[in-house]
mmCIF file of N, CA and C in Angstrom:
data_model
loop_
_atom_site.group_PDB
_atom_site.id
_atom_site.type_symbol
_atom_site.label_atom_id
_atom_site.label_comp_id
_atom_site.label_asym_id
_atom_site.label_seq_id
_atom_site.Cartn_x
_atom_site.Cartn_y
_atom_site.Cartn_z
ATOM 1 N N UNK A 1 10.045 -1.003 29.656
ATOM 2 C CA UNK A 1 11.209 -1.109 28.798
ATOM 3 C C UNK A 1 11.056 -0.213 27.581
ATOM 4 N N UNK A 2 10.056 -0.152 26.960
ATOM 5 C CA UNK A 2 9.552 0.801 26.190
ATOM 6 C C UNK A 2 9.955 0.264 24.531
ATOM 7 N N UNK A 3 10.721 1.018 23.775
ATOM 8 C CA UNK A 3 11.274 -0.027 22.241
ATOM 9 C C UNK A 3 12.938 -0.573 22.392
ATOM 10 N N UNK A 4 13.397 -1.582 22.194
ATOM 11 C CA UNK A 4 14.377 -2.267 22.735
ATOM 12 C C UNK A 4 15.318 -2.422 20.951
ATOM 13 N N UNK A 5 14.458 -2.489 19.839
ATOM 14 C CA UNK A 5 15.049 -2.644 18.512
ATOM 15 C C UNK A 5 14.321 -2.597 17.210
ATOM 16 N N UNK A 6 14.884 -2.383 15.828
ATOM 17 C CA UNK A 6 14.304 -0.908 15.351
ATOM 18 C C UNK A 6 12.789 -2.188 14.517
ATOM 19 N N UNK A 7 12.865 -3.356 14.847
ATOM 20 C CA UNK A 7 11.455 -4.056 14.368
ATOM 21 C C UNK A 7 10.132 -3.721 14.292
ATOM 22 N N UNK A 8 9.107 -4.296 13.386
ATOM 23 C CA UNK A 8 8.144 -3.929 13.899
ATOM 24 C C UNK A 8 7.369 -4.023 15.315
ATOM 25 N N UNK A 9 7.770 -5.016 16.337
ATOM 26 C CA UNK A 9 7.459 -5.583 17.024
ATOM 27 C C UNK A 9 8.011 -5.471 18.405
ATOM 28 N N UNK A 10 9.031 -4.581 18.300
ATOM 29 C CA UNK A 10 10.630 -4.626 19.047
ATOM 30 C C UNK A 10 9.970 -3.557 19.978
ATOM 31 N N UNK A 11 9.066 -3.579 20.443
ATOM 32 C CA UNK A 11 8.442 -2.508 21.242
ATOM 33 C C UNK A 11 7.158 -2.578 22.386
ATOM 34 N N UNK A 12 6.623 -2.116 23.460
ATOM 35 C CA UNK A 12 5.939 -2.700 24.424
ATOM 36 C C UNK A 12 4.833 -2.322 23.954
ATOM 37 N N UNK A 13 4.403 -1.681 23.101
ATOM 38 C CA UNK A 13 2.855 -1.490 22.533
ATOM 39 C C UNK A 13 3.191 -2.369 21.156
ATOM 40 N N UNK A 14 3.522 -2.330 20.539
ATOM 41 C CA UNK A 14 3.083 -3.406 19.379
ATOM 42 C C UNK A 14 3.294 -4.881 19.587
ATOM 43 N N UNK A 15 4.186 -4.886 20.932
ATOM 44 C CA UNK A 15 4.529 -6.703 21.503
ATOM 45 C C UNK A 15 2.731 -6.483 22.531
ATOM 46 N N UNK A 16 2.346 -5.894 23.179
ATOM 47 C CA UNK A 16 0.799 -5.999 23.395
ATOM 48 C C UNK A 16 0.216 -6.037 22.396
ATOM 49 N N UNK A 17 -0.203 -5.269 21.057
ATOM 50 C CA UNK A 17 -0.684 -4.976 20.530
ATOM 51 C C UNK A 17 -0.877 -6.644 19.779
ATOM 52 N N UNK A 18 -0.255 -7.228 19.570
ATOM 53 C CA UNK A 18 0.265 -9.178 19.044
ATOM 54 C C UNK A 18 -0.386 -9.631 20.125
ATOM 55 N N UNK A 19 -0.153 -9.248 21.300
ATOM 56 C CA UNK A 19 -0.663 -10.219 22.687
ATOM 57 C C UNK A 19 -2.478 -9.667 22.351
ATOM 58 N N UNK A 20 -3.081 -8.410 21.985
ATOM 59 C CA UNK A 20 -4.541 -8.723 21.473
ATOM 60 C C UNK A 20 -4.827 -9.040 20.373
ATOM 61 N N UNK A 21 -3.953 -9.506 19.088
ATOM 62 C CA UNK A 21 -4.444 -10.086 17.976
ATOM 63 C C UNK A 21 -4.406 -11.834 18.669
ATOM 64 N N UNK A 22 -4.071 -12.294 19.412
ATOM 65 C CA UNK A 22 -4.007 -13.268 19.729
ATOM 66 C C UNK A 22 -5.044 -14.053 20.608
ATOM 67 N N UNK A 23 -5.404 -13.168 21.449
ATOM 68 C CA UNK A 23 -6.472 -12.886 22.467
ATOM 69 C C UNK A 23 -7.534 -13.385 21.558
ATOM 70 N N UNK A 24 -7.997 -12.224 20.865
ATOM 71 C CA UNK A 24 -9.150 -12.308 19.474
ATOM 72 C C UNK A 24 -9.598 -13.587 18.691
ATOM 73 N N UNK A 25 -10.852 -13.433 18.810
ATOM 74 C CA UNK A 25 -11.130 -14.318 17.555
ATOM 75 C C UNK A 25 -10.532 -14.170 16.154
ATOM 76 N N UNK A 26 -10.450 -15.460 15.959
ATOM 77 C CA UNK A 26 -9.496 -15.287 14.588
ATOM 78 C C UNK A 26 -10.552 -14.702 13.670
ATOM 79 N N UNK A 27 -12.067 -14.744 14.000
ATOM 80 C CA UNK A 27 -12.624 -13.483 12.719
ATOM 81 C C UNK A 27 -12.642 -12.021 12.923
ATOM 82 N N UNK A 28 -11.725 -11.869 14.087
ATOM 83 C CA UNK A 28 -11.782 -10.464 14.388
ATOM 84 C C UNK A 28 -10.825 -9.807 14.398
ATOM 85 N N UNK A 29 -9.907 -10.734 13.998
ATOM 86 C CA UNK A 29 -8.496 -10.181 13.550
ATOM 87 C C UNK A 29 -8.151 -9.134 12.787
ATOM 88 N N UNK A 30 -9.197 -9.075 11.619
ATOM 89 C CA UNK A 30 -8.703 -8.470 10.402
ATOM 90 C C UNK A 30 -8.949 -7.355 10.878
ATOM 91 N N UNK A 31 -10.240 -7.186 11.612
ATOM 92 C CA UNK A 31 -11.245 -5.738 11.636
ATOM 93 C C UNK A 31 -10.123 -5.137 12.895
ATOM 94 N N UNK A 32 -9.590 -5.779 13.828
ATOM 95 C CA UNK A 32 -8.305 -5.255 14.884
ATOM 96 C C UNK A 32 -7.542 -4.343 14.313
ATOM 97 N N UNK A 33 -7.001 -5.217 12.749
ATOM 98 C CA UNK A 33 -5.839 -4.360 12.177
ATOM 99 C C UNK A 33 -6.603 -3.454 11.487
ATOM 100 N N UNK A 34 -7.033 -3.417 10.954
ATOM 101 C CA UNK A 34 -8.321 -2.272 9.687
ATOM 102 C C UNK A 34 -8.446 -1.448 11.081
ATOM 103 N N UNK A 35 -9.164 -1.041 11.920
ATOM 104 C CA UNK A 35 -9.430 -0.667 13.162
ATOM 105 C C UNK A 35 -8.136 0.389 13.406
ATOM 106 N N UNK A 36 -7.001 -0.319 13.405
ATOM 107 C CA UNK A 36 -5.428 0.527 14.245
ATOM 108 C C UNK A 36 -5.093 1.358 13.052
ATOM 109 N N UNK A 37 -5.307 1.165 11.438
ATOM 110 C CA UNK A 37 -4.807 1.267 10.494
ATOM 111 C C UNK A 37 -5.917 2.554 10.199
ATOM 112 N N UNK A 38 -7.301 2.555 10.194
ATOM 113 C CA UNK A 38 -7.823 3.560 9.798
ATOM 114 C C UNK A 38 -7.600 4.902 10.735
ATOM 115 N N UNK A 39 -7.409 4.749 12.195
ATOM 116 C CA UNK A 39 -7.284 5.840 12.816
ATOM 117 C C UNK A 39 -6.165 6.035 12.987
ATOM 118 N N UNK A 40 -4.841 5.429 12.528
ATOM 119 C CA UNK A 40 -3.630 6.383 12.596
ATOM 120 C C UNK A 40 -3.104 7.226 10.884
ATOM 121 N N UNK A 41 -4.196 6.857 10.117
ATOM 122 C CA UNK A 41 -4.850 7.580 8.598
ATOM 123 C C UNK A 41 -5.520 8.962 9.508
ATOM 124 N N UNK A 42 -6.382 8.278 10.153
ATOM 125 C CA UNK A 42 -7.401 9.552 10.018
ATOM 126 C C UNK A 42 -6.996 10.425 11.369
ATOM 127 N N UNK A 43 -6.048 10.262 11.972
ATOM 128 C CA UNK A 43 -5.610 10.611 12.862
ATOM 129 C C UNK A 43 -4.803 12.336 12.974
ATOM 130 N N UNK A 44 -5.558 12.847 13.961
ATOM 131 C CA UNK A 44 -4.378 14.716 13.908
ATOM 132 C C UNK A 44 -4.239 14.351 15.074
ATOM 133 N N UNK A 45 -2.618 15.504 15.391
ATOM 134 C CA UNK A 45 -2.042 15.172 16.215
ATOM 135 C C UNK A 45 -1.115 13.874 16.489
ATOM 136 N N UNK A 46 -1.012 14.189 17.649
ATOM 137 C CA UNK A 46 -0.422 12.829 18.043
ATOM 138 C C UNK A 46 -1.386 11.582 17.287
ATOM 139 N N UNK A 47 0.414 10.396 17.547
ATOM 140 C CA UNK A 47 0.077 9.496 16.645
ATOM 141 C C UNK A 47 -0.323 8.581 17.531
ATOM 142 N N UNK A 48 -1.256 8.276 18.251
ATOM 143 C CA UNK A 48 -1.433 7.409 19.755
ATOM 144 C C UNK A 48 -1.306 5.719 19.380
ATOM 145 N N UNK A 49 -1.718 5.790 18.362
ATOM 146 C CA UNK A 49 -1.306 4.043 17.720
ATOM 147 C C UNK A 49 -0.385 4.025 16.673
ATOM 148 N N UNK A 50 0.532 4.696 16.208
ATOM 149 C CA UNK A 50 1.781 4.481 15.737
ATOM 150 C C UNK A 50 2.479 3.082 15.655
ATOM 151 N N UNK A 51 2.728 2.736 16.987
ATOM 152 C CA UNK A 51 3.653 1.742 16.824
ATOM 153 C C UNK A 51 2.592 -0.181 16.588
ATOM 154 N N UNK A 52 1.258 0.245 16.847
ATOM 155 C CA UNK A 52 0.576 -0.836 16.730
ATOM 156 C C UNK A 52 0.254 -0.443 14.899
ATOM 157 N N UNK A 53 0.070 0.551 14.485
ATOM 158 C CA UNK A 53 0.052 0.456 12.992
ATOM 159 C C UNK A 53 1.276 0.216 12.151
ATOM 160 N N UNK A 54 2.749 0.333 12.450
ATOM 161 C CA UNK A 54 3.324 -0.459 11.819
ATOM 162 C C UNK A 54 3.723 -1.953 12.176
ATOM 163 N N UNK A 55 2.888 -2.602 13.108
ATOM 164 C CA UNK A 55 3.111 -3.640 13.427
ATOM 165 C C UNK A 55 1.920 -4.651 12.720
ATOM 166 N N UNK A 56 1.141 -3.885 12.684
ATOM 167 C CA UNK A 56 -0.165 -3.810 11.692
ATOM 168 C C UNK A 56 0.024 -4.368 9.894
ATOM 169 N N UNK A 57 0.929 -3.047 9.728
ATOM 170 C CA UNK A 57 1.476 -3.164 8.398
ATOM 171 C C UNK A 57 2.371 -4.456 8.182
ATOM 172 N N UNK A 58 3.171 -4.731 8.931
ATOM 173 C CA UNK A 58 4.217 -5.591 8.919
ATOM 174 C C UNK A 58 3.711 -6.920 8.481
ATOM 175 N N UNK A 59 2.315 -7.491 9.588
ATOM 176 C CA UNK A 59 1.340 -8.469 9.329
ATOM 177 C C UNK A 59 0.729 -8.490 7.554
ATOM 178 N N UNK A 60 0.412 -7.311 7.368
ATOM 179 C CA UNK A 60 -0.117 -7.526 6.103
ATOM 180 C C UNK A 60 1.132 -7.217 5.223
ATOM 181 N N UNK A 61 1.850 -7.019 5.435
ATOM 182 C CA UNK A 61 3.103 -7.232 4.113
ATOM 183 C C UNK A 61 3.503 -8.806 3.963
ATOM 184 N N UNK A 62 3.465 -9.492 5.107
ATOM 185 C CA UNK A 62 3.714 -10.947 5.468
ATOM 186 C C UNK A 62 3.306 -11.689 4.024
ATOM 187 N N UNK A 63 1.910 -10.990 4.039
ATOM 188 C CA UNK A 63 1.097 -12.428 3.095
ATOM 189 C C UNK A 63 1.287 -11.772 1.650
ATOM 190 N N UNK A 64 2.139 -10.612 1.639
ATOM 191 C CA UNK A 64 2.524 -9.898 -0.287
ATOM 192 C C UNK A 64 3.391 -10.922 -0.385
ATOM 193 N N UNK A 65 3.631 -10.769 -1.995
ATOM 194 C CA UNK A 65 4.825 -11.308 -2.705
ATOM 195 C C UNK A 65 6.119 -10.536 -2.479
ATOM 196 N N UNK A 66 7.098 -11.032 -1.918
ATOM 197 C CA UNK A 66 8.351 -10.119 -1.965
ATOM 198 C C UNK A 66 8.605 -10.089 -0.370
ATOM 199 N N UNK A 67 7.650 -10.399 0.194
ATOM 200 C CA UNK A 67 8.062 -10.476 1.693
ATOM 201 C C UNK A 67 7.669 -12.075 2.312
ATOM 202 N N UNK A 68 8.313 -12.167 3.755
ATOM 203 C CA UNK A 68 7.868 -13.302 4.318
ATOM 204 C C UNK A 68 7.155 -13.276 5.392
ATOM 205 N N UNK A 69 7.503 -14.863 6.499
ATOM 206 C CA UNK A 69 6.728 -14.417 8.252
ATOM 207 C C UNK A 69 7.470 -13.442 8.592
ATOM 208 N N UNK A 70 7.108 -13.147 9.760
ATOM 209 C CA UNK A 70 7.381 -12.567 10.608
ATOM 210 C C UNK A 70 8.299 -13.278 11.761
ATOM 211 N N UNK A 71 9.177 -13.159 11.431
ATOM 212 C CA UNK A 71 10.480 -13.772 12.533
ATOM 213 C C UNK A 71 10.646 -13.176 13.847
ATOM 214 N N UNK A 72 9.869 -12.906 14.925
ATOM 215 C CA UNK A 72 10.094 -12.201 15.927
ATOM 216 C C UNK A 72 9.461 -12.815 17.183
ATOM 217 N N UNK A 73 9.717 -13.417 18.469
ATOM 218 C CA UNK A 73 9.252 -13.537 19.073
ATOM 219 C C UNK A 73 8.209 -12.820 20.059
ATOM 220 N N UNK A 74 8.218 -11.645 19.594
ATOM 221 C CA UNK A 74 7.565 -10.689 20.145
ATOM 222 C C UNK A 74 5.919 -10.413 19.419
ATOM 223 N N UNK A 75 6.116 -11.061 17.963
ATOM 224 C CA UNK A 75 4.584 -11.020 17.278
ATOM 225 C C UNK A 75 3.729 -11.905 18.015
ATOM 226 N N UNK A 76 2.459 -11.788 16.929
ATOM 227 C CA UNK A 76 1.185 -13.023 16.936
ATOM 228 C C UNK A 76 1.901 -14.478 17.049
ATOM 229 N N UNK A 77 0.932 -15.493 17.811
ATOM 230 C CA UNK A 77 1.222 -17.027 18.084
ATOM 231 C C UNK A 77 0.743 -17.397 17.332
ATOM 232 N N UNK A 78 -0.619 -16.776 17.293
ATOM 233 C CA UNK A 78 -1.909 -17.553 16.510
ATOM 234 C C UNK A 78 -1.862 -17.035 14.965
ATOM 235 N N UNK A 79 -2.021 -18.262 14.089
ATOM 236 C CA UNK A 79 -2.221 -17.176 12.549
ATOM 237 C C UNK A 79 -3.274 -16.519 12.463
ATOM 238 N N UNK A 80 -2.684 -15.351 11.319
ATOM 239 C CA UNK A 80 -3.599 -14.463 11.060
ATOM 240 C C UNK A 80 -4.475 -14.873 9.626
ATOM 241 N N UNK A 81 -5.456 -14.301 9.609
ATOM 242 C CA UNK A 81 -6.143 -14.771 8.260
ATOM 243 C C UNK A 81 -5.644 -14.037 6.901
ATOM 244 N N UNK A 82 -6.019 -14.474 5.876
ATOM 245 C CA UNK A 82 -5.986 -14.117 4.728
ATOM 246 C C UNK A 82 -6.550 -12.708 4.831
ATOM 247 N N UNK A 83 -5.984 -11.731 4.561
ATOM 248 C CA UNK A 83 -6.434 -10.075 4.852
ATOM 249 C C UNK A 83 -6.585 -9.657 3.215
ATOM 250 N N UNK A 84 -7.995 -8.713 3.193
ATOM 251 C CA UNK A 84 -8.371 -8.367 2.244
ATOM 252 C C UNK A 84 -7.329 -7.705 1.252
ATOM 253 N N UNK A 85 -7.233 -7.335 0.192
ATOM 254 C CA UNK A 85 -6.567 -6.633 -0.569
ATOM 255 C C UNK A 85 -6.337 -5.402 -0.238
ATOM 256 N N UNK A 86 -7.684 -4.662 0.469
ATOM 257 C CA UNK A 86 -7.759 -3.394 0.329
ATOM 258 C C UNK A 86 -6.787 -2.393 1.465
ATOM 259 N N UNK A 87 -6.408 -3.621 2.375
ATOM 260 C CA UNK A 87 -5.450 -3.887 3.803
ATOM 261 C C UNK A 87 -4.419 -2.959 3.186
ATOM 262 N N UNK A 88 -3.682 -3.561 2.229
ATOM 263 C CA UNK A 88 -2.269 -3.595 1.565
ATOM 264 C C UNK A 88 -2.342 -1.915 1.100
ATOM 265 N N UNK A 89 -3.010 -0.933 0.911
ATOM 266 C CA UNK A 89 -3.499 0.563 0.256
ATOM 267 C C UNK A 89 -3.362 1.232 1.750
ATOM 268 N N UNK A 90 -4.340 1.011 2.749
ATOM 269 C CA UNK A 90 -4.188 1.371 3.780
ATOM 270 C C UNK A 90 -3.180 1.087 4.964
ATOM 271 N N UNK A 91 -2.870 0.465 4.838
ATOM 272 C CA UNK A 91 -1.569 0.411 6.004
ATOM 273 C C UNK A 91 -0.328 1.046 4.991
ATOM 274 N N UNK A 92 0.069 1.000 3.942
ATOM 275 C CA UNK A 92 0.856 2.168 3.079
ATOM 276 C C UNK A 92 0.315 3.242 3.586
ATOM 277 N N UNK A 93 -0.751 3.971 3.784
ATOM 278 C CA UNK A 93 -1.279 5.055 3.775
ATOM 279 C C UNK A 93 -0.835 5.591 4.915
ATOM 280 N N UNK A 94 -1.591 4.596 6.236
ATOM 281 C CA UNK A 94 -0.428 4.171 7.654
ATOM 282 C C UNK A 94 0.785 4.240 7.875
ATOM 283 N N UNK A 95 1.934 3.772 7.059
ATOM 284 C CA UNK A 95 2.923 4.169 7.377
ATOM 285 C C UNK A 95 3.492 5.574 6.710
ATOM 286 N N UNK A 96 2.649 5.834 6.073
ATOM 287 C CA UNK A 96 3.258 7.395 4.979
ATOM 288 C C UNK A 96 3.079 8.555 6.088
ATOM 289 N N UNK A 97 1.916 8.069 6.757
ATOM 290 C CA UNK A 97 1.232 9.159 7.795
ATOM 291 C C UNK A 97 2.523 9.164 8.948
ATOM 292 N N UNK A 98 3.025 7.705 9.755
ATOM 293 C CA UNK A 98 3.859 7.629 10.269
ATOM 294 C C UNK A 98 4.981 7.822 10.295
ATOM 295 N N UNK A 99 5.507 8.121 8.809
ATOM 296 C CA UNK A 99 7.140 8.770 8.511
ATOM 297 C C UNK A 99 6.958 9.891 8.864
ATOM 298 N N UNK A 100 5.725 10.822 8.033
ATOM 299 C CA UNK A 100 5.929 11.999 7.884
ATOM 300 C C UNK A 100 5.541 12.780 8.955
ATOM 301 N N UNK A 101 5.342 11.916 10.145
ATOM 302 C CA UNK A 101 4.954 12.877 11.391
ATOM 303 C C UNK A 101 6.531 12.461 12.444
ATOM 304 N N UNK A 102 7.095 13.710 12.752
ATOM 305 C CA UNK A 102 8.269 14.097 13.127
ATOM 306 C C UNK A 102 8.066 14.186 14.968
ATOM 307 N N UNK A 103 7.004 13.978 15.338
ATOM 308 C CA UNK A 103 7.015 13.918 16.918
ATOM 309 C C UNK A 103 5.745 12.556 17.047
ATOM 310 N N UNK A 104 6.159 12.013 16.127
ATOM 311 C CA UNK A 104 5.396 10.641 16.694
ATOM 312 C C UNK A 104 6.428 9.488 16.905
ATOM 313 N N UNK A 105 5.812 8.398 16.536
ATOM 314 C CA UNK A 105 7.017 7.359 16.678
ATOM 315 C C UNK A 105 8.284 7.307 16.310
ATOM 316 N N UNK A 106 8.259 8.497 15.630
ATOM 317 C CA UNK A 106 9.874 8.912 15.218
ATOM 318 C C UNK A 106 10.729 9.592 15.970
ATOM 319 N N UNK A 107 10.189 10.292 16.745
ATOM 320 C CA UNK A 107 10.863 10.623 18.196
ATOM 321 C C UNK A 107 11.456 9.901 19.031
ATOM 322 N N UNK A 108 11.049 9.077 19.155
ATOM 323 C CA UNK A 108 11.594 8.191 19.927
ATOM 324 C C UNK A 108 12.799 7.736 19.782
ATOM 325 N N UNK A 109 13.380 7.575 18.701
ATOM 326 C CA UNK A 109 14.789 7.208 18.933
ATOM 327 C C UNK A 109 15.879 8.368 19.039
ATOM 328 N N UNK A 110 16.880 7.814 20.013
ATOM 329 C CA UNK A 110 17.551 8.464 20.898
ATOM 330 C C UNK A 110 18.603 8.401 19.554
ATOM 331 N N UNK A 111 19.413 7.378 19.422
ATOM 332 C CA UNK A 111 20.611 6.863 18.148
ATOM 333 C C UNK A 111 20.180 7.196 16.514
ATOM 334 N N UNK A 112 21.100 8.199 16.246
ATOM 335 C CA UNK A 112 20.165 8.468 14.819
ATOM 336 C C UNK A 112 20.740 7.455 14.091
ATOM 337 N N UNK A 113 21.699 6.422 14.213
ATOM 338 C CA UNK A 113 21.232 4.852 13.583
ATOM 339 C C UNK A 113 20.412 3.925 13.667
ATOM 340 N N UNK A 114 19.689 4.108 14.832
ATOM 341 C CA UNK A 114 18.298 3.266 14.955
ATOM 342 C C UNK A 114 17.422 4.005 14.535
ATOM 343 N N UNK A 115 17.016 5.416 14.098
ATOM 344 C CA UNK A 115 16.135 6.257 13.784
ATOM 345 C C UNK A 115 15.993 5.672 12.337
ATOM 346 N N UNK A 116 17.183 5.950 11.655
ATOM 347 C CA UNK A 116 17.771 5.373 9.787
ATOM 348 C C UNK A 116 17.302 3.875 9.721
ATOM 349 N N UNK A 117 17.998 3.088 10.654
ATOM 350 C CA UNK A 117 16.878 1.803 10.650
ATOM 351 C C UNK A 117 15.739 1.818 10.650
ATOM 352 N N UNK A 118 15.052 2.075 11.224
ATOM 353 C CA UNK A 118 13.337 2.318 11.792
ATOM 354 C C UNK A 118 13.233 2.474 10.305
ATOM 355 N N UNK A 119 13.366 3.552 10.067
ATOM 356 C CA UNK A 119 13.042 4.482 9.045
ATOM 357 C C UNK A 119 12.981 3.572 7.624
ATOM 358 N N UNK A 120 14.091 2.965 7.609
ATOM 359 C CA UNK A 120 14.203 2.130 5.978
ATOM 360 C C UNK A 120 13.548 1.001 6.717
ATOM 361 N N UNK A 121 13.257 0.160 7.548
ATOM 362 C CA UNK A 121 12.335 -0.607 7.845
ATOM 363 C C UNK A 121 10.788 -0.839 7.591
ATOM 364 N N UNK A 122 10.511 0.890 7.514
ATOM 365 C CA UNK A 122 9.170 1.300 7.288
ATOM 366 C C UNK A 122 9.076 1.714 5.710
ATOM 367 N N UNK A 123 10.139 1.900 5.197
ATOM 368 C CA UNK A 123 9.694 2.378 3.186
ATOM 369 C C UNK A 123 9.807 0.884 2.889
ATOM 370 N N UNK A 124 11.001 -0.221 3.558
ATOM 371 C CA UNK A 124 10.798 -1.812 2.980
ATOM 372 C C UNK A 124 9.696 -2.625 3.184
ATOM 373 N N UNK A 125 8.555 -2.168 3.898
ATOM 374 C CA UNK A 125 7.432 -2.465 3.648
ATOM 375 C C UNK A 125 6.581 -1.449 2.857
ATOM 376 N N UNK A 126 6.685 -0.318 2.943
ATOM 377 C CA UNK A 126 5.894 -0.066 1.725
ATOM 378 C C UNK A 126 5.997 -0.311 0.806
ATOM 379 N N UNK A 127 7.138 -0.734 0.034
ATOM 380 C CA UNK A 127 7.458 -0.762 -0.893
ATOM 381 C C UNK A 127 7.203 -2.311 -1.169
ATOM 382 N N UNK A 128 7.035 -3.362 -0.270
ATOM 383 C CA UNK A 128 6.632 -4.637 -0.382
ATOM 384 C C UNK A 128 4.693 -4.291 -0.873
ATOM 385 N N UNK A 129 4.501 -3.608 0.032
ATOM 386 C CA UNK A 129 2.736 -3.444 -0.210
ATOM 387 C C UNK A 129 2.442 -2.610 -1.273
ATOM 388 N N UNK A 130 3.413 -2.205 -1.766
ATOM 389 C CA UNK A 130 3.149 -1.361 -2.881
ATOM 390 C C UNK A 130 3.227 -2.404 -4.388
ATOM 391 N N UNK A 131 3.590 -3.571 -4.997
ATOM 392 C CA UNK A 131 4.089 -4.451 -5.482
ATOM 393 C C UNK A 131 3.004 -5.052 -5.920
ATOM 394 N N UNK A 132 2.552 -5.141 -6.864
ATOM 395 C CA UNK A 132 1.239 -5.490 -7.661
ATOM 396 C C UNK A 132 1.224 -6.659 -6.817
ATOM 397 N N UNK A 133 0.102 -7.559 -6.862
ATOM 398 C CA UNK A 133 -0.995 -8.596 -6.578
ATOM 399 C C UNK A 133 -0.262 -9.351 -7.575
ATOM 400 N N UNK A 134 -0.112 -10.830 -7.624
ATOM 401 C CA UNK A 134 -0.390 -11.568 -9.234
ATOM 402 C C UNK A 134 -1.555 -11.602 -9.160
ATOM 403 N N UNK A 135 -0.903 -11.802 -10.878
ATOM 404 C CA UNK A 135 -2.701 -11.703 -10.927
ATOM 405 C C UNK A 135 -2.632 -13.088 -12.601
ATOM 406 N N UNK A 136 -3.732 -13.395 -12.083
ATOM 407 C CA UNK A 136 -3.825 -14.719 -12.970
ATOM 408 C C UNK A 136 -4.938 -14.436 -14.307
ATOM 409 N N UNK A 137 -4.450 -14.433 -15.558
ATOM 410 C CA UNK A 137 -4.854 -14.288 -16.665
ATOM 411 C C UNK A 137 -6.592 -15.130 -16.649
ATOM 412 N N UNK A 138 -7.207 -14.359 -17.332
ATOM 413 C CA UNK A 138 -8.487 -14.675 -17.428
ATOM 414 C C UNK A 138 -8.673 -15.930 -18.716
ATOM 415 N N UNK A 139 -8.038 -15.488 -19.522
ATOM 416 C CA UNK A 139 -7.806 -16.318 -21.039
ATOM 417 C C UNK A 139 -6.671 -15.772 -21.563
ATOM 418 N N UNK A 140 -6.237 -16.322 -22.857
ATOM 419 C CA UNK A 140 -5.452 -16.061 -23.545
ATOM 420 C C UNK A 140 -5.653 -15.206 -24.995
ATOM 421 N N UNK A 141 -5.670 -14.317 -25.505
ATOM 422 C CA UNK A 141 -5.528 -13.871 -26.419
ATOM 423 C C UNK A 141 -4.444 -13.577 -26.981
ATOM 424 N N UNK A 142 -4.666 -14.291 -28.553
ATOM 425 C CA UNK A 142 -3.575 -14.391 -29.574
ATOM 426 C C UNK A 142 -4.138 -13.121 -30.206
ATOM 427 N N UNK A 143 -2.997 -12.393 -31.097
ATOM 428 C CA UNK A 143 -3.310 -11.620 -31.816
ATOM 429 C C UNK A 143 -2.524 -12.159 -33.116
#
């Protein structure tokens, strides 16, 4: 069937790609996504995990402020763990790599309204992972 809609998930490699975060031990989850996320960074050429790194990203935007679950029947069953901070830098990095490559997963769409979807699908999570941390005051200083 191949990608059916412009989600993170809406597709037969990132709906597998959920079917092995699921598979996995839940301590091996994180290192799965860190894993898909560093080599479509460090990646020339073709983007061969594209669509499992923004499905990747999607997971770790979940647990930012400003975003929610993941509503898709096509994701993870099993929860995912609490993912490091450093997640949220690199899968941005991941999807920057993934816009700006023009014969990777961006090819693929046939409808240049599902392309424009895709497309703002992928800056509304960066822009979720981009969104400071709270961050909880150490003390108070009066001046």
């Amino acid at each position: 069937m191949g990608t059916w809609d412009t989600g993170p998930f809406d597709n037969d490699t990132a709906a597998d790609f959920a079917n092995a975060l699921d598979d996995a031990k839940p301590e091996e989850r994180e290192a799965l996504i860190r894993g898909v996320l560093t080599r479509t960074v460090d990646a020339t050429g073709w983007l061969i995990e594209g669509e499992e790194a923004v499905a990747a990203a999607a997971l770790i935007a979940a647990q930012c402020p400003g975003d929610g679950p993941i509503d898709t029947p096509y994701g993870p069953e099993e929860p995912m763990p609490a993912f490091s901070d450093d997640l949220r830098t690199l899968a941005d990095k991941a999807l920057a790599r993934i816009i700006s490559d023009e014969a990777g997963p961006a090819s693929n769409w046939v409808d240049p309204e599902d392309w424009k979807q895709w497309r703002a699908n992928l800056n509304r999570l960066r822009i979720v992972l981009a969104l400071p941390s709270p961050s909880i005051p150490l003390f108070d200083v009066e001046q």
